[in-house]
Amino acid sequence: MSHGGLSGPAGDSVPIANTPSRALVISALGVTQIFAWGTSYYLPAVLAAPIVADTGWSLAWVVGGLSLGLLTAGVISPWVGRAIALRGGRPVLAVSAGLFAVGLFALALAYSLAGFLAAWLVIGLGMGAGLYDPAFATLGRLYGESGRSAITTLTLFGGFASTVCWPLSAFLEARLGWRGACLVYAGFQLAVALPIYLFLLPRESRWPIAEPLTRDAPTRRPLQPAAPGGGIFLLLATTITLASVISTVMSVHLLTILQAKGLALAAAVGLGALVGPSQVAARTIEMLIARFHHPIWTKIAATSLVTAGLATLWLGVPIITFALVLYGAGIGLESIARGTLPLAIFGPERYPVIMGRIAMPSLIAQAIAPTVGALLLKTGGPDGALIVFFIVAGGNALLVLALLFILRLRLTETAEVA
């Protein structure tokens, strides 16, 4: 894969006015990603209990706000991808900061369940326009095929979202209440995230939406990008969606599973905390060695590690620690593969659109996954649920191997045509 400058739909360089340094752009996006995740996806983990205690609403409805937000994010993702492809990520991400601010402000002022859920609808719009997939699409459009290292670095920042925002949310809730915490986060989005997007991200030239290349179309890449439809896309979207489902289910139910294995809550929390550092460690290693391999191998490593981790977790004590390290490393690599593999397969011209289309089933599945996981735990217990998770993860690993076979076959066909 070449690592040259950004190319437009016709292969020409796209001028970018007032371009900040690459390191500054990635660092700026990294900071905003920490708080985009921390003020949406990770928010209920700390604030759900205080909200229930203050309002009397059921925990299911309070946590269901996040599911509603994920569902909303999934529905709008294809339009977000097209907007980034057409105009660049700067205006889309700036809008996401505004939506987060409005949604968090509305959450703080919600005194009815309907108002609370309406606020989560707005936050969901912000999630669809401001989480990993739009950020990845922005970097892919900015840096083209050389965007892989930028995406990998961005996931290192994202890995600290819960580390930063869980204790911060607890601190704010203890001193200002959950409503005050939401207001502080709304202020952060307006005072910090929005200016970062407007003043530190480069303005980009307008692109037409790229059309699929034909076999005879000129290209400067050794492997012609795949068309955005067909079997390769469906296979890739399926593997990413299945990985997202497993990650979401385990993030919600991991402590429950560990306690059902006989661990006390404190021990379960301590062991569960291994997942985060394992993610960061795996991403760091990937950042150092990424130039030596195609992203498909990152995806293979991710699915293999997750499958091995779930199988080992099912076996239980005394190897739970090892299981969680394997699992954490796998989901850490999965976040990278989610961003880098579509870029390598489909090329930078189509990348924002592809990311939007992949995000839709993934986010919708994530919205449903916690409920499905709860039903599996209720009917089959932790061991029965882990067996199902293992089967899904193992099947996903086989799908990735099938994707590898198809990509190699396409490479052979391209070489024969050349």
Tab-separated table of C-alpha atoms in Angstrom:
chain	number	residue	atom	x	y	z
A	1	MET	CA	0.000	0.000	0.000
A	2	SER	CA	1.304	3.416	-0.865
A	3	HIS	CA	1.502	6.129	1.743
A	4	GLY	CA	1.395	9.243	-0.382
A	5	GLY	CA	-0.654	12.374	-0.064
A	6	LEU	CA	-4.404	12.678	-0.158
A	7	SER	CA	-5.934	11.978	-3.539
A	8	GLY	CA	-9.265	13.161	-4.854
A	9	PRO	CA	-11.782	11.057	-6.762
A	10	ALA	CA	-9.803	11.393	-9.942
A	11	GLY	CA	-6.478	10.687	-8.264
A	12	ASP	CA	-5.365	14.346	-8.090
A	13	SER	CA	-4.205	16.040	-4.920
A	14	VAL	CA	-6.885	17.914	-3.028
A	15	PRO	CA	-5.724	21.275	-1.676
A	16	ILE	CA	-6.408	21.860	1.991
A	17	ALA	CA	-6.279	25.441	3.160
A	18	ASN	CA	-4.519	26.507	6.367
A	19	THR	CA	-3.453	22.967	7.199
A	20	PRO	CA	-2.404	22.408	10.840
A	21	SER	CA	0.220	19.794	11.582
A	22	ARG	CA	-0.814	16.161	11.509
A	23	ALA	CA	0.176	15.677	15.164
A	24	LEU	CA	-1.967	18.645	16.207
A	25	VAL	CA	-5.002	17.372	14.302
A	26	ILE	CA	-4.746	13.871	15.780
A	27	SER	CA	-4.172	15.176	19.305
A	28	ALA	CA	-7.097	17.579	19.014
A	29	LEU	CA	-9.396	14.835	17.773
A	30	GLY	CA	-8.083	12.573	20.526
A	31	VAL	CA	-9.136	15.002	23.251
A	32	THR	CA	-12.581	15.467	21.749
A	33	GLN	CA	-13.018	11.702	21.315
A	34	ILE	CA	-12.335	11.102	25.009
A	35	PHE	CA	-15.183	13.420	25.926
A	36	ALA	CA	-17.478	12.447	23.060
A	37	TRP	CA	-17.419	8.879	24.390
A	38	GLY	CA	-17.296	9.926	28.034
A	39	THR	CA	-20.359	12.183	27.801
A	40	SER	CA	-22.485	9.707	25.855
A	41	TYR	CA	-21.618	6.005	25.745
A	42	TYR	CA	-19.945	5.920	29.170
A	43	LEU	CA	-22.251	8.411	30.888
A	44	PRO	CA	-24.906	6.008	32.277
A	45	ALA	CA	-22.307	3.791	33.945
A	46	VAL	CA	-21.810	6.483	36.615
A	47	LEU	CA	-24.947	8.617	36.435
A	48	ALA	CA	-27.664	5.973	35.993
A	49	ALA	CA	-27.949	5.164	39.717
A	50	PRO	CA	-28.131	8.823	40.840
A	51	ILE	CA	-30.710	9.530	38.125
A	52	VAL	CA	-32.872	6.626	39.328
A	53	ALA	CA	-32.539	7.738	42.941
A	54	ASP	CA	-33.451	11.344	42.095
A	55	THR	CA	-36.312	10.756	39.668
A	56	GLY	CA	-37.781	7.390	40.594
A	57	TRP	CA	-37.654	6.235	36.986
A	58	SER	CA	-36.808	2.575	36.488
A	59	LEU	CA	-33.184	1.646	35.810
A	60	ALA	CA	-34.255	-0.072	32.588
A	61	TRP	CA	-35.665	3.178	31.211
A	62	VAL	CA	-32.678	5.228	32.369
A	63	VAL	CA	-30.149	2.869	30.782
A	64	GLY	CA	-32.485	2.523	27.798
A	65	GLY	CA	-31.718	6.137	26.962
A	66	LEU	CA	-28.293	5.038	25.766
A	67	SER	CA	-29.838	2.317	23.606
A	68	LEU	CA	-32.117	4.934	22.076
A	69	GLY	CA	-29.092	7.126	21.421
A	70	LEU	CA	-27.184	4.292	19.731
A	71	LEU	CA	-30.215	3.464	17.609
A	72	THR	CA	-30.490	7.095	16.517
A	73	ALA	CA	-26.761	7.224	15.757
A	74	GLY	CA	-27.033	4.122	13.597
A	75	VAL	CA	-29.961	5.467	11.591
A	76	ILE	CA	-28.197	8.710	10.651
A	77	SER	CA	-24.738	7.201	10.037
A	78	PRO	CA	-25.057	6.765	6.245
A	79	TRP	CA	-25.968	10.442	5.858
A	80	VAL	CA	-23.067	11.429	8.110
A	81	GLY	CA	-20.655	9.437	5.957
A	82	ARG	CA	-21.902	11.088	2.777
A	83	ALA	CA	-21.654	14.540	4.367
A	84	ILE	CA	-18.021	13.924	5.354
A	85	ALA	CA	-17.233	12.561	1.898
A	86	LEU	CA	-18.718	15.664	0.317
A	87	ARG	CA	-17.591	18.457	2.657
A	88	GLY	CA	-14.984	16.972	4.996
A	89	GLY	CA	-15.171	16.170	8.680
A	90	ARG	CA	-14.744	19.671	10.114
A	91	PRO	CA	-18.365	20.880	9.739
A	92	VAL	CA	-19.845	17.491	10.668
A	93	LEU	CA	-17.796	17.161	13.847
A	94	ALA	CA	-18.566	20.775	14.769
A	95	VAL	CA	-22.276	20.003	14.472
A	96	SER	CA	-21.747	16.941	16.683
A	97	ALA	CA	-20.333	19.155	19.459
A	98	GLY	CA	-23.392	21.380	19.240
A	99	LEU	CA	-25.719	18.380	19.353
A	100	PHE	CA	-23.899	16.914	22.361
A	101	ALA	CA	-24.188	20.267	24.137
A	102	VAL	CA	-27.913	20.634	23.412
A	103	GLY	CA	-28.618	17.028	24.351
A	104	LEU	CA	-26.695	17.222	27.634
A	105	PHE	CA	-28.323	20.533	28.493
A	106	ALA	CA	-31.746	18.987	27.818
A	107	LEU	CA	-30.775	15.963	29.935
A	108	ALA	CA	-29.942	18.238	32.852
A	109	LEU	CA	-33.352	19.926	32.549
A	110	ALA	CA	-35.341	16.713	32.033
A	111	TYR	CA	-37.980	16.349	34.759
A	112	SER	CA	-40.130	13.874	32.848
A	113	LEU	CA	-39.195	10.526	31.352
A	114	ALA	CA	-40.337	11.742	27.923
A	115	GLY	CA	-38.013	14.736	28.180
A	116	PHE	CA	-35.180	12.475	29.318
A	117	LEU	CA	-35.585	10.170	26.316
A	118	ALA	CA	-35.922	13.144	23.954
A	119	ALA	CA	-32.594	14.421	25.275
A	120	TRP	CA	-31.022	11.048	24.479
A	121	LEU	CA	-32.368	11.309	20.934
A	122	VAL	CA	-30.378	14.516	20.524
A	123	ILE	CA	-27.313	12.968	22.159
A	124	GLY	CA	-27.722	10.063	19.727
A	125	LEU	CA	-27.536	12.507	16.823
A	126	GLY	CA	-24.292	13.788	18.309
A	127	MET	CA	-22.980	10.221	18.656
A	128	GLY	CA	-23.766	9.479	15.030
A	129	ALA	CA	-21.858	12.590	13.945
A	130	GLY	CA	-19.049	12.588	16.497
A	131	LEU	CA	-17.827	9.160	17.657
A	132	TYR	CA	-15.151	6.908	16.134
A	133	ASP	CA	-16.610	6.321	12.683
A	134	PRO	CA	-16.961	10.019	11.733
A	135	ALA	CA	-13.548	10.740	13.264
A	136	PHE	CA	-11.987	7.873	11.290
A	137	ALA	CA	-13.709	9.086	8.136
A	138	THR	CA	-12.325	12.571	8.739
A	139	LEU	CA	-8.771	11.267	9.060
A	140	GLY	CA	-9.171	9.043	6.020
A	141	ARG	CA	-10.345	11.976	3.926
A	142	LEU	CA	-7.569	14.211	5.221
A	143	TYR	CA	-4.646	11.823	4.878
A	144	GLY	CA	-5.775	9.247	2.341
A	145	GLU	CA	-4.015	5.921	2.411
A	146	SER	CA	-1.486	7.235	4.934
A	147	GLY	CA	-4.318	7.751	7.403
A	148	ARG	CA	-3.838	4.308	8.943
A	149	SER	CA	-1.301	5.468	11.520
A	150	ALA	CA	-3.485	8.463	12.394
A	151	ILE	CA	-6.481	6.205	13.014
A	152	THR	CA	-4.392	3.875	15.179
A	153	THR	CA	-3.101	6.797	17.248
A	154	LEU	CA	-6.622	8.162	17.681
A	155	THR	CA	-7.784	4.872	19.206
A	156	LEU	CA	-5.062	5.248	21.850
A	157	PHE	CA	-6.758	8.462	22.986
A	158	GLY	CA	-10.201	6.866	22.818
A	159	GLY	CA	-9.030	4.047	25.053
A	160	PHE	CA	-8.786	6.515	27.940
A	161	ALA	CA	-12.408	7.711	27.693
A	162	SER	CA	-13.697	5.643	30.593
A	163	THR	CA	-10.448	6.110	32.543
A	164	VAL	CA	-10.876	9.894	32.406
A	165	CYS	CA	-14.631	10.341	32.409
A	166	TRP	CA	-15.818	7.752	34.918
A	167	PRO	CA	-13.941	9.308	37.852
A	168	LEU	CA	-14.647	12.804	36.523
A	169	SER	CA	-18.374	12.055	36.297
A	170	ALA	CA	-18.323	10.638	39.831
A	171	PHE	CA	-16.500	13.754	41.084
A	172	LEU	CA	-18.951	16.108	39.386
A	173	GLU	CA	-21.992	14.127	40.531
A	174	ALA	CA	-20.804	14.138	44.143
A	175	ARG	CA	-20.407	17.929	44.143
A	176	LEU	CA	-22.970	19.179	41.637
A	177	GLY	CA	-25.450	16.334	41.293
A	178	TRP	CA	-26.091	14.457	38.074
A	179	ARG	CA	-27.798	17.455	36.494
A	180	GLY	CA	-24.824	19.671	37.281
A	181	ALA	CA	-22.480	17.075	35.790
A	182	CYS	CA	-24.476	17.112	32.544
A	183	LEU	CA	-24.338	20.914	32.453
A	184	VAL	CA	-20.558	20.885	32.906
A	185	TYR	CA	-20.190	18.416	30.059
A	186	ALA	CA	-22.507	20.511	27.874
A	187	GLY	CA	-20.290	23.518	28.600
A	188	PHE	CA	-17.200	21.510	27.668
A	189	GLN	CA	-18.665	20.644	24.285
A	190	LEU	CA	-19.364	24.315	23.547
A	191	ALA	CA	-16.250	25.846	25.114
A	192	VAL	CA	-13.637	23.240	24.181
A	193	ALA	CA	-14.784	20.681	21.597
A	194	LEU	CA	-16.534	23.108	19.247
A	195	PRO	CA	-13.571	25.545	19.011
A	196	ILE	CA	-11.200	22.605	18.495
A	197	TYR	CA	-13.225	21.428	15.519
A	198	LEU	CA	-13.624	24.913	14.059
A	199	PHE	CA	-10.089	26.226	14.538
A	200	LEU	CA	-7.780	23.184	14.654
A	201	LEU	CA	-9.247	20.985	11.927
A	202	PRO	CA	-8.371	22.048	8.387
A	203	ARG	CA	-10.929	23.310	5.909
A	204	GLU	CA	-11.191	20.814	3.074
A	205	SER	CA	-12.110	21.159	-0.558
A	206	ARG	CA	-15.521	19.947	-1.625
A	207	TRP	CA	-15.509	16.512	-3.295
A	208	PRO	CA	-18.106	14.869	-5.472
A	209	ILE	CA	-19.178	11.507	-4.052
A	210	ALA	CA	-16.888	8.912	-5.642
A	211	GLU	CA	-18.439	6.408	-8.005
A	212	PRO	CA	-17.320	2.762	-8.076
A	213	LEU	CA	-14.211	2.214	-10.149
A	214	THR	CA	-14.469	-0.196	-13.011
A	215	ARG	CA	-11.820	-2.822	-13.704
A	216	ASP	CA	-10.377	-0.577	-16.421
A	217	ALA	CA	-10.349	2.605	-14.347
A	218	PRO	CA	-6.897	4.120	-13.741
A	219	THR	CA	-5.478	3.795	-10.260
A	220	ARG	CA	-2.115	4.426	-8.653
A	221	ARG	CA	-2.558	1.715	-6.033
A	222	PRO	CA	-1.149	-1.784	-6.485
A	223	LEU	CA	-4.498	-3.250	-5.464
A	224	GLN	CA	-7.531	-1.554	-6.989
A	225	PRO	CA	-10.062	-0.499	-4.317
A	226	ALA	CA	-13.145	-2.652	-4.048
A	227	ALA	CA	-16.512	-1.285	-5.135
A	228	PRO	CA	-18.601	-0.170	-2.142
A	229	GLY	CA	-21.254	-2.824	-2.683
A	230	GLY	CA	-21.231	-6.556	-3.094
A	231	GLY	CA	-19.866	-9.466	-1.126
A	232	ILE	CA	-16.714	-7.859	0.257
A	233	PHE	CA	-18.651	-4.990	1.797
A	234	LEU	CA	-21.332	-7.276	3.240
A	235	LEU	CA	-18.726	-9.582	4.729
A	236	LEU	CA	-16.761	-6.699	6.233
A	237	ALA	CA	-19.878	-5.024	7.642
A	238	THR	CA	-21.008	-8.329	9.154
A	239	THR	CA	-17.695	-8.992	10.895
A	240	ILE	CA	-17.544	-5.457	12.296
A	241	THR	CA	-21.162	-5.661	13.484
A	242	LEU	CA	-20.634	-9.019	15.215
A	243	ALA	CA	-17.498	-7.699	16.909
A	244	SER	CA	-19.442	-4.650	18.116
A	245	VAL	CA	-22.210	-6.836	19.529
A	246	ILE	CA	-19.740	-8.948	21.514
A	247	SER	CA	-17.896	-5.893	22.815
A	248	THR	CA	-21.115	-4.163	23.898
A	249	VAL	CA	-22.588	-7.230	25.578
A	250	MET	CA	-19.394	-7.905	27.504
A	251	SER	CA	-18.920	-4.275	28.550
A	252	VAL	CA	-22.427	-4.268	30.055
A	253	HIS	CA	-22.479	-7.746	31.602
A	254	LEU	CA	-18.833	-8.547	32.401
A	255	LEU	CA	-19.089	-7.791	36.125
A	256	THR	CA	-22.269	-9.874	36.374
A	257	ILE	CA	-20.530	-12.807	34.681
A	258	LEU	CA	-17.472	-12.541	36.930
A	259	GLN	CA	-19.608	-12.425	40.063
A	260	ALA	CA	-21.573	-15.458	38.857
A	261	LYS	CA	-18.200	-17.210	38.553
A	262	GLY	CA	-17.840	-16.817	42.319
A	263	LEU	CA	-15.889	-13.567	42.572
A	264	ALA	CA	-16.778	-10.855	45.054
A	265	LEU	CA	-17.755	-7.498	43.584
A	266	ALA	CA	-14.450	-5.878	44.543
A	267	ALA	CA	-12.481	-8.707	42.938
A	268	ALA	CA	-14.680	-8.592	39.836
A	269	VAL	CA	-14.132	-4.852	39.475
A	270	GLY	CA	-10.389	-5.277	39.961
A	271	LEU	CA	-10.134	-7.977	37.314
A	272	GLY	CA	-12.487	-6.147	34.957
A	273	ALA	CA	-10.149	-3.160	35.132
A	274	LEU	CA	-7.549	-5.262	33.288
A	275	VAL	CA	-9.508	-4.895	30.049
A	276	GLY	CA	-8.689	-1.206	29.585
A	277	PRO	CA	-4.896	-1.457	29.954
A	278	SER	CA	-4.920	-4.546	27.735
A	279	GLN	CA	-6.670	-2.544	25.012
A	280	VAL	CA	-4.135	0.268	25.224
A	281	ALA	CA	-1.177	-2.140	25.272
A	282	ALA	CA	-2.424	-3.972	22.177
A	283	ARG	CA	-3.036	-0.696	20.346
A	284	THR	CA	0.445	0.522	21.248
A	285	ILE	CA	2.024	-2.641	19.860
A	286	GLU	CA	-0.087	-2.336	16.704
A	287	MET	CA	1.034	1.271	16.263
A	288	LEU	CA	4.658	0.142	16.357
A	289	ILE	CA	4.319	-2.747	13.893
A	290	ALA	CA	1.452	-1.656	11.649
A	291	ARG	CA	3.708	-0.700	8.738
A	292	PHE	CA	4.798	-4.316	8.382
A	293	HIS	CA	1.374	-5.858	7.672
A	294	HIS	CA	-1.995	-5.313	5.991
A	295	PRO	CA	-4.908	-4.350	8.315
A	296	ILE	CA	-6.616	-7.688	7.568
A	297	TRP	CA	-4.028	-9.265	9.872
A	298	THR	CA	-4.989	-6.822	12.618
A	299	LYS	CA	-8.582	-7.939	12.178
A	300	ILE	CA	-7.587	-11.616	12.278
A	301	ALA	CA	-5.587	-11.047	15.464
A	302	ALA	CA	-8.501	-9.144	17.016
A	303	THR	CA	-11.127	-11.819	16.363
A	304	SER	CA	-8.757	-14.620	17.375
A	305	LEU	CA	-7.866	-12.963	20.677
A	306	VAL	CA	-11.506	-12.226	21.517
A	307	THR	CA	-12.489	-15.826	20.741
A	308	ALA	CA	-9.623	-17.190	22.842
A	309	GLY	CA	-10.444	-14.810	25.672
A	310	LEU	CA	-14.106	-15.842	25.802
A	311	ALA	CA	-13.198	-19.536	25.684
A	312	THR	CA	-10.705	-19.057	28.509
A	313	LEU	CA	-13.206	-17.015	30.527
A	314	TRP	CA	-15.709	-19.866	30.240
A	315	LEU	CA	-13.129	-22.186	31.831
A	316	GLY	CA	-13.019	-19.802	34.808
A	317	VAL	CA	-10.702	-19.661	37.812
A	318	PRO	CA	-7.689	-19.603	37.995
A	319	ILE	CA	-7.152	-18.248	34.468
A	320	ILE	CA	-9.704	-15.426	34.455
A	321	THR	CA	-6.902	-12.864	34.523
A	322	PHE	CA	-5.365	-14.324	31.381
A	323	ALA	CA	-8.804	-14.489	29.747
A	324	LEU	CA	-9.469	-10.799	30.341
A	325	VAL	CA	-6.038	-9.793	29.026
A	326	LEU	CA	-6.695	-11.768	25.825
A	327	TYR	CA	-10.180	-10.338	25.457
A	328	GLY	CA	-9.062	-6.767	26.176
A	329	ALA	CA	-6.246	-6.994	23.644
A	330	GLY	CA	-8.693	-8.328	21.062
A	331	ILE	CA	-11.242	-5.559	21.418
A	332	GLY	CA	-8.423	-3.018	21.495
A	333	LEU	CA	-7.218	-4.224	18.095
A	334	GLU	CA	-10.795	-4.436	16.829
A	335	SER	CA	-11.233	-0.673	17.202
A	336	ILE	CA	-8.185	-0.163	14.989
A	337	ALA	CA	-9.273	-2.718	12.388
A	338	ARG	CA	-12.716	-1.115	12.254
A	339	GLY	CA	-11.101	2.067	10.973
A	340	THR	CA	-8.095	0.852	9.005
A	341	LEU	CA	-9.405	-2.211	7.160
A	342	PRO	CA	-12.172	-0.387	5.224
A	343	LEU	CA	-9.617	2.272	4.245
A	344	ALA	CA	-7.247	-0.378	2.885
A	345	ILE	CA	-9.980	-2.283	1.041
A	346	PHE	CA	-12.054	0.534	-0.437
A	347	GLY	CA	-9.575	3.397	-0.750
A	348	PRO	CA	-9.773	6.956	0.623
A	349	GLU	CA	-12.204	8.307	-2.004
A	350	ARG	CA	-15.062	6.102	-0.808
A	351	TYR	CA	-13.932	5.724	2.784
A	352	PRO	CA	-16.274	8.241	4.510
A	353	VAL	CA	-19.321	6.797	2.738
A	354	ILE	CA	-18.243	3.244	3.535
A	355	MET	CA	-17.716	4.087	7.218
A	356	GLY	CA	-21.190	5.585	7.411
A	357	ARG	CA	-22.742	2.502	5.852
A	358	ILE	CA	-20.805	0.146	8.135
A	359	ALA	CA	-21.715	2.157	11.237
A	360	MET	CA	-25.462	1.823	10.679
A	361	PRO	CA	-25.892	-1.930	11.366
A	362	SER	CA	-23.111	-1.862	13.952
A	363	LEU	CA	-24.669	0.872	16.095
A	364	ILE	CA	-28.194	-0.506	15.772
A	365	ALA	CA	-26.932	-3.924	16.852
A	366	GLN	CA	-25.130	-2.316	19.784
A	367	ALA	CA	-28.406	-0.722	20.862
A	368	ILE	CA	-30.080	-4.136	21.024
A	369	ALA	CA	-27.134	-6.199	22.299
A	370	PRO	CA	-27.404	-5.508	26.068
A	371	THR	CA	-31.017	-6.719	26.141
A	372	VAL	CA	-30.124	-9.860	24.203
A	373	GLY	CA	-27.214	-10.489	26.561
A	374	ALA	CA	-29.479	-10.111	29.597
A	375	LEU	CA	-31.924	-12.655	28.167
A	376	LEU	CA	-29.094	-15.119	27.507
A	377	LEU	CA	-27.813	-14.714	31.058
A	378	LYS	CA	-31.313	-15.217	32.443
A	379	THR	CA	-32.066	-18.338	30.420
A	380	GLY	CA	-28.670	-20.027	30.224
A	381	GLY	CA	-26.734	-18.582	33.116
A	382	PRO	CA	-23.206	-17.212	32.736
A	383	ASP	CA	-21.772	-20.414	31.288
A	384	GLY	CA	-24.565	-20.789	28.755
A	385	ALA	CA	-24.246	-17.131	27.751
A	386	LEU	CA	-20.464	-17.421	27.416
A	387	ILE	CA	-20.855	-20.450	25.150
A	388	VAL	CA	-23.140	-18.425	22.862
A	389	PHE	CA	-20.716	-15.495	22.898
A	390	PHE	CA	-17.852	-17.874	22.092
A	391	ILE	CA	-19.769	-19.392	19.161
A	392	VAL	CA	-20.529	-15.936	17.766
A	393	ALA	CA	-16.907	-14.838	18.204
A	394	GLY	CA	-15.588	-18.049	16.628
A	395	GLY	CA	-17.961	-17.679	13.697
A	396	ASN	CA	-16.804	-14.111	13.283
A	397	ALA	CA	-13.177	-15.269	13.182
A	398	LEU	CA	-14.074	-17.691	10.378
A	399	LEU	CA	-15.791	-14.885	8.456
A	400	VAL	CA	-12.597	-12.831	8.686
A	401	LEU	CA	-10.596	-15.748	7.287
A	402	ALA	CA	-13.099	-15.915	4.420
A	403	LEU	CA	-12.538	-12.194	3.851
A	404	LEU	CA	-8.784	-12.804	3.738
A	405	PHE	CA	-9.304	-15.502	1.100
A	406	ILE	CA	-11.464	-13.204	-1.039
A	407	LEU	CA	-8.981	-10.324	-0.786
A	408	ARG	CA	-6.121	-12.584	-1.815
A	409	LEU	CA	-8.171	-13.889	-4.729
A	410	ARG	CA	-8.927	-10.324	-5.850
A	411	LEU	CA	-5.234	-9.445	-5.579
A	412	THR	CA	-4.399	-12.400	-7.832
A	413	GLU	CA	-7.024	-11.381	-10.379
A	414	THR	CA	-5.768	-7.786	-10.386
A	415	ALA	CA	-2.208	-8.968	-10.957
A	416	GLU	CA	-3.322	-11.129	-13.883
A	417	VAL	CA	-5.172	-8.193	-15.501
A	418	ALA	CA	-2.131	-5.966	-15.052
